[in-house]
Short mmCIF file of C-alpha atoms in Angstrom, two decimals:
data_model
loop_
_atom_site.label_atom_id
_atom_site.label_comp_id
_atom_site.label_asym_id
_atom_site.label_seq_id
_atom_site.Cartn_x
_atom_site.Cartn_y
_atom_site.Cartn_z
CA MET E 82 44.16 36.26 22.53
CA HIS E 83 47.73 35.50 21.53
CA TRP E 84 48.30 36.06 17.76
CA HIS E 85 49.43 32.29 17.17
CA LEU E 86 46.17 31.06 18.96
CA LEU E 87 43.99 33.37 16.78
CA SER E 88 45.86 32.43 13.65
CA THR E 89 45.06 28.84 14.38
CA VAL E 90 41.34 29.70 15.01
CA LEU E 91 41.42 31.68 11.69
CA LEU E 92 43.12 28.74 9.86
CA PHE E 93 41.00 25.94 11.26
CA GLY E 94 37.99 27.33 12.86
CA ALA E 95 35.63 27.74 9.99
CA GLY E 96 36.68 24.91 7.66
CA ALA E 97 38.18 22.09 10.11
CA PHE E 98 35.14 20.06 9.66
CA ALA E 99 33.87 21.13 6.39
CA ALA E 100 32.82 18.01 4.16
CA TYR E 101 34.55 17.18 1.10
CA LEU E 102 34.65 14.80 -1.71
CA LYS E 103 36.89 11.72 -0.52
CA GLN E 104 38.34 9.05 -2.63
CA VAL E 105 37.82 5.52 -1.52
CA THR E 106 40.74 3.34 -3.16
CA ASN E 107 39.68 -0.17 -1.36
CA TYR E 108 35.83 -0.72 -1.48
CA ASN E 109 36.37 -4.51 -1.62
CA ASN E 110 35.65 -4.54 -5.31
CA ASP E 111 36.17 -8.16 -6.73
CA ALA E 112 34.68 -7.14 -10.19
CA LYS E 113 37.07 -6.99 -13.16
CA ALA E 114 35.87 -3.40 -13.85
CA LYS E 115 38.00 -0.97 -11.66
CA PRO E 116 36.10 2.40 -11.59
CA GLY E 117 37.35 4.98 -9.09
CA MET E 118 35.08 5.53 -5.89
CA TRP E 119 34.48 9.07 -4.42
CA VAL E 120 32.02 9.64 -1.43
CA TYR E 121 30.75 12.64 0.05
CA VAL E 122 29.51 12.72 3.78
CA PRO E 123 27.76 15.95 4.85
CA ASP E 124 28.96 17.77 7.98
CA SER E 125 25.58 16.61 9.62
CA VAL E 126 24.25 13.17 8.68
CA LYS E 127 20.62 13.49 9.24
CA SER E 128 19.39 10.64 6.90
CA ASP E 129 20.32 6.90 6.52
CA ALA E 130 19.67 7.11 2.82
CA LEU E 131 22.37 6.95 -0.07
CA VAL E 132 22.19 8.40 -3.29
CA VAL E 133 24.57 7.34 -6.20
CA ALA E 134 25.08 10.07 -8.86
CA ILE E 135 26.50 8.62 -12.08
CA HIS E 136 28.44 11.03 -14.24
CA SER E 137 28.12 11.28 -18.12
CA CYS E 138 30.60 10.59 -20.90
CA GLN E 139 33.91 12.39 -20.74
CA SER E 140 33.51 13.08 -17.25
CA SER E 141 34.53 12.22 -14.01
CA ALA E 142 33.47 11.78 -10.19
CA GLN E 143 35.05 15.26 -9.45
CA SER E 144 33.75 17.19 -12.39
CA TYR E 145 30.25 15.95 -12.10
CA PHE E 146 30.43 16.88 -8.41
CA GLN E 147 31.47 20.40 -9.10
CA ASN E 148 29.04 20.99 -11.95
CA SER E 149 26.44 23.40 -10.90
CA LYS E 150 23.72 21.79 -12.87
CA ILE E 151 24.31 18.38 -10.80
CA PRO E 152 22.92 19.48 -7.47
CA TRP E 153 23.23 16.27 -5.32
CA HIS E 154 25.95 17.36 -3.14
CA GLN E 155 23.84 20.64 -2.06
CA GLY E 156 20.87 18.16 -1.48
CA SER E 157 23.24 16.04 0.54
CA ASP E 158 24.19 19.03 2.80
CA ARG E 159 20.56 20.19 3.02
CA LYS E 160 18.93 16.90 3.84
CA GLY E 161 22.00 14.98 5.39
CA TYR E 162 22.22 12.05 3.24
CA VAL E 163 25.46 10.22 1.98
CA THR E 164 26.31 10.52 -1.85
CA VAL E 165 28.75 7.99 -3.80
CA TRP E 166 30.16 9.45 -7.17
CA PRO E 167 31.46 6.51 -9.25
CA SER E 168 34.41 7.63 -11.77
CA SER E 169 34.63 5.76 -14.96
CA THR E 170 38.01 4.61 -16.22
CA THR E 171 36.60 4.72 -19.97
CA GLU E 172 35.34 7.54 -21.73
CA CYS E 173 31.56 6.34 -21.20
CA TRP E 174 30.25 3.89 -18.73
CA GLY E 175 30.41 0.08 -19.65
CA VAL E 176 26.79 -0.48 -20.75
CA SER E 177 27.47 -2.31 -24.00
CA SER E 178 29.25 -5.61 -22.74
CA LYS E 179 27.87 -8.83 -21.36
CA ALA E 180 29.98 -8.24 -18.15
CA SER E 181 28.00 -5.04 -17.25
CA LEU E 182 24.67 -6.33 -18.49
CA THR E 183 24.64 -9.32 -16.49
CA HIS E 184 24.05 -9.63 -12.71
CA ASN E 185 27.56 -10.30 -10.99
CA GLY E 186 29.02 -10.20 -14.47
CA GLY E 187 32.43 -8.30 -13.50
CA GLY E 188 31.49 -5.12 -15.41
CA ASP E 189 31.19 -1.50 -14.24
CA SER E 190 27.44 -2.16 -12.84
CA ASN E 191 28.98 -4.86 -10.65
CA ALA E 192 31.74 -2.49 -9.35
CA ILE E 193 29.34 0.13 -8.47
CA VAL E 194 27.20 -2.31 -6.80
CA ASN E 195 30.47 -3.18 -4.60
CA MET E 196 30.69 0.65 -3.92
CA ILE E 197 27.04 0.53 -2.60
CA LYS E 198 27.74 -2.42 -0.44
CA TYR E 199 30.60 -0.92 1.10
CA VAL E 200 29.13 2.44 2.07
CA VAL E 201 25.76 0.61 3.25
CA THR E 202 27.90 -1.21 5.88
CA GLN E 203 30.47 1.72 6.65
CA TYR E 204 27.90 4.35 7.05
CA ASN E 205 25.03 2.45 8.64
CA ILE E 206 22.69 3.17 5.39
CA ASP E 207 19.35 1.59 5.26
CA PRO E 208 19.51 -1.05 2.69
CA LYS E 209 15.86 -0.03 1.67
CA LYS E 210 16.88 3.58 0.80
CA VAL E 211 19.53 3.11 -1.85
CA PHE E 212 18.82 5.70 -4.76
CA VAL E 213 20.51 5.94 -8.08
CA THR E 214 20.51 8.81 -10.63
CA GLY E 215 22.67 9.98 -13.35
CA GLY E 216 22.59 11.97 -17.03
CA SER E 217 23.16 10.60 -20.25
CA SER E 218 25.72 7.57 -19.95
CA GLY E 219 25.24 7.93 -16.25
CA ALA E 220 21.51 7.49 -16.92
CA MET E 221 22.20 4.40 -19.12
CA MET E 222 24.23 2.87 -16.11
CA SER E 223 21.47 3.78 -13.74
CA ASN E 224 18.99 1.69 -15.83
CA VAL E 225 21.58 -1.02 -15.96
CA LEU E 226 21.96 -1.16 -12.22
CA ALA E 227 18.14 -1.24 -11.82
CA VAL E 228 17.85 -4.33 -14.04
CA THR E 229 21.08 -6.28 -12.64
CA TYR E 230 20.64 -5.52 -9.23
CA PRO E 231 16.89 -4.79 -8.43
CA ASP E 232 17.17 -6.19 -5.08
CA LEU E 233 19.69 -3.70 -4.04
CA ILE E 234 18.24 -0.38 -5.44
CA THR E 235 15.05 1.10 -4.11
CA ALA E 236 14.39 3.88 -6.97
CA VAL E 237 16.05 5.52 -9.78
CA SER E 238 15.69 8.90 -11.46
CA LEU E 239 17.51 8.96 -14.69
CA TYR E 240 18.14 11.80 -17.03
CA SER E 241 18.19 11.38 -21.09
CA GLY E 242 19.07 7.84 -21.18
CA VAL E 243 17.99 4.79 -23.33
CA PRO E 244 16.30 1.17 -22.45
CA ALA E 245 18.37 -0.99 -20.45
CA GLY E 246 20.22 -3.62 -22.85
CA CYS E 247 19.64 -1.03 -25.87
CA PHE E 248 23.38 -0.24 -26.30
CA VAL E 249 24.46 -3.67 -26.53
CA SER E 250 27.72 -4.23 -28.61
CA ALA E 251 28.16 -6.81 -31.23
CA SER E 252 31.90 -6.55 -30.62
CA GLY E 253 31.66 -7.19 -26.94
CA ALA E 254 33.46 -3.71 -26.05
CA ALA E 255 32.50 -2.56 -22.56
CA ALA E 256 31.83 1.22 -23.75
CA ALA E 257 31.01 0.97 -27.52
CA TRP E 258 28.91 3.58 -28.94
CA ASN E 259 25.62 2.14 -30.45
CA ASN E 260 24.54 4.48 -33.25
CA THR E 261 21.20 2.42 -33.81
CA CYS E 262 20.13 2.97 -30.28
CA SER E 263 21.47 6.48 -29.94
CA GLY E 264 19.50 7.47 -33.05
CA GLY E 265 16.39 6.16 -31.86
CA ASN E 266 16.06 3.20 -34.23
CA SER E 267 16.16 0.39 -31.43
CA LYS E 268 12.39 -0.19 -31.37
CA ALA E 269 10.79 -3.22 -29.76
CA SER E 270 7.39 -3.77 -28.13
CA PRO E 271 6.88 -3.43 -24.37
CA GLU E 272 7.14 -7.28 -24.08
CA GLN E 273 10.34 -7.69 -25.94
CA TRP E 274 12.12 -4.91 -23.87
CA GLY E 275 10.76 -6.69 -20.65
CA ASN E 276 12.41 -10.09 -22.09
CA VAL E 277 15.84 -8.10 -22.17
CA VAL E 278 15.35 -7.34 -18.84
CA GLN E 279 14.51 -10.87 -17.53
CA ALA E 280 17.70 -12.04 -19.57
CA MET E 281 20.06 -9.55 -17.76
CA TYR E 282 19.31 -11.29 -14.37
CA PRO E 283 17.50 -14.64 -15.43
CA GLY E 284 15.45 -16.29 -12.73
CA TYR E 285 14.80 -13.07 -10.59
CA ASN E 286 11.34 -12.59 -9.53
CA GLY E 287 11.42 -10.27 -6.53
CA THR E 288 10.69 -6.56 -6.15
CA ARG E 289 12.17 -3.98 -8.92
CA PRO E 290 13.06 -0.56 -8.23
CA ARG E 291 10.55 2.58 -8.62
CA MET E 292 11.84 4.40 -12.07
CA GLN E 293 11.45 7.87 -12.78
CA ILE E 294 12.52 8.71 -16.50
CA TRP E 295 13.29 12.12 -17.96
CA HIS E 296 13.71 13.21 -21.54
CA GLY E 297 14.19 16.13 -23.71
CA SER E 298 11.99 16.65 -27.05
CA THR E 299 14.90 18.02 -28.87
CA ASP E 300 17.59 15.70 -27.60
CA GLY E 301 20.28 15.60 -30.24
CA THR E 302 22.53 13.13 -28.77
CA LEU E 303 20.28 10.25 -27.43
CA SER E 304 16.96 10.47 -29.68
CA PRO E 305 13.72 11.18 -27.93
CA ASN E 306 12.41 8.24 -29.19
CA ASN E 307 14.46 6.41 -26.40
CA TYR E 308 11.83 7.83 -23.90
CA GLN E 309 8.90 6.06 -25.07
CA GLU E 310 10.87 2.92 -25.37
CA THR E 311 12.33 3.19 -21.86
CA ILE E 312 8.75 3.78 -20.63
CA ASP E 313 7.50 0.75 -22.59
CA GLN E 314 10.25 -1.33 -20.95
CA TRP E 315 9.40 -0.53 -17.43
CA THR E 316 5.76 -0.47 -17.52
CA ASN E 317 6.02 -4.09 -18.87
CA VAL E 318 8.48 -5.31 -16.35
CA LEU E 319 6.40 -3.54 -13.33
CA GLY E 320 3.27 -4.88 -14.90
CA VAL E 321 1.29 -1.59 -15.61
CA SER E 322 -0.47 0.00 -18.50
CA ILE E 323 1.45 2.03 -20.92
CA THR E 324 -1.58 4.63 -20.54
CA PRO E 325 -0.79 7.10 -17.74
CA THR E 326 -2.82 7.12 -14.76
CA SER E 327 -2.19 10.78 -14.32
CA SER E 328 -0.63 13.65 -16.32
CA LYS E 329 0.20 16.94 -15.10
CA PRO E 330 1.27 19.61 -17.50
CA ASN E 331 4.00 22.24 -16.66
CA THR E 332 5.26 20.00 -14.02
CA PRO E 333 7.71 20.28 -12.45
CA GLU E 334 8.15 23.59 -14.38
CA LYS E 335 6.80 25.35 -17.45
CA ASN E 336 6.77 22.96 -20.70
CA TYR E 337 7.51 19.89 -18.80
CA ARG E 338 5.04 17.18 -18.45
CA MET E 339 4.97 14.61 -15.49
CA ASP E 340 3.00 11.29 -16.50
CA ASP E 341 2.62 8.65 -13.80
CA PHE E 342 1.97 5.00 -14.67
CA GLY E 343 0.88 3.76 -11.13
CA PRO E 344 2.98 4.38 -8.42
CA ASN E 345 6.17 2.94 -9.46
CA VAL E 346 6.86 4.46 -12.98
CA GLU E 347 7.10 8.17 -13.70
CA GLY E 348 7.94 9.85 -16.91
CA ILE E 349 8.98 13.54 -17.44
CA TRP E 350 8.83 14.94 -20.99
CA ALA E 351 10.70 18.09 -21.34
CA GLN E 352 9.39 20.14 -24.35
CA GLY E 353 12.13 21.98 -26.07
CA VAL E 354 14.87 20.79 -24.03
CA GLY E 355 18.07 19.21 -25.52
CA HIS E 356 20.60 16.79 -23.95
CA PRO E 357 20.79 16.15 -21.25
CA VAL E 358 17.79 17.29 -19.20
CA PRO E 359 19.34 19.32 -16.16
CA SER E 360 18.83 17.58 -12.95
CA HIS E 361 15.62 18.64 -10.83
CA LEU E 362 16.84 17.92 -7.26
CA ASP E 363 13.56 18.78 -5.71
CA ALA E 364 11.41 16.18 -8.13
CA SER E 365 14.14 13.52 -7.88
CA GLU E 366 14.30 13.97 -4.04
CA ALA E 367 10.53 13.60 -4.01
CA TRP E 368 10.61 10.48 -6.14
CA PHE E 369 13.30 8.94 -3.49
CA GLY E 370 11.23 10.11 -0.55
CA LEU E 371 13.83 12.31 0.72
#
């Protein structure tokens, strides 16, 4: 083999088709909010599913993608599904303003849904296989998306968040911090939390996503109280009892407890775990049916 040919093989042979995180600058976003969009398409696409992975505060699509505790691109490589990584233009996601807490309100939630619509068309995704996950602020946004676009999202696995609408800001700021909610002092009945959901997309009475909710018992950033409030919210919205239909200790690992509330709501309480609960790829993929 001639040297120049050999060098070409060495340079391009192994990595010529290696998948990478790619920015999409024009995703047909008509929302006022303009978060960045990044997409990861594995070398071998074996699935028509989409997972949207939403970063926490003071992070970005790129750093979340590279975080060893956020294994979604490894899952993408292994099972062949496309992943989308939104990137916030503010320190945290806009989960405080009416724009984001309303269907087609023009906020971050609206923009992320535009990313989803773009990818569904571009990569032949099955619209019934759109899954959303995130941690902390990303968990809050996952919850907001489930409420404001229930017809577009199949299932959610959120790590260490709060009930949808809990972080609402009196000032109207898109990404304001809410001490009452973060401190676990925003308490309401299941019915009241359900009413918050109805108000975010008035008149909607179609299907809702399946919800998997994770929280750590020693979370010092978003009070563990938010776990039960979120369970209360979704059991009400999905019309099931707040008493678990089954409970599995030490699942998916030691000191974790998995409670099912019928087939569409699952809570995982992580004893002794702080903020946020690390992503559990296998358990989240199982919830998504991947």
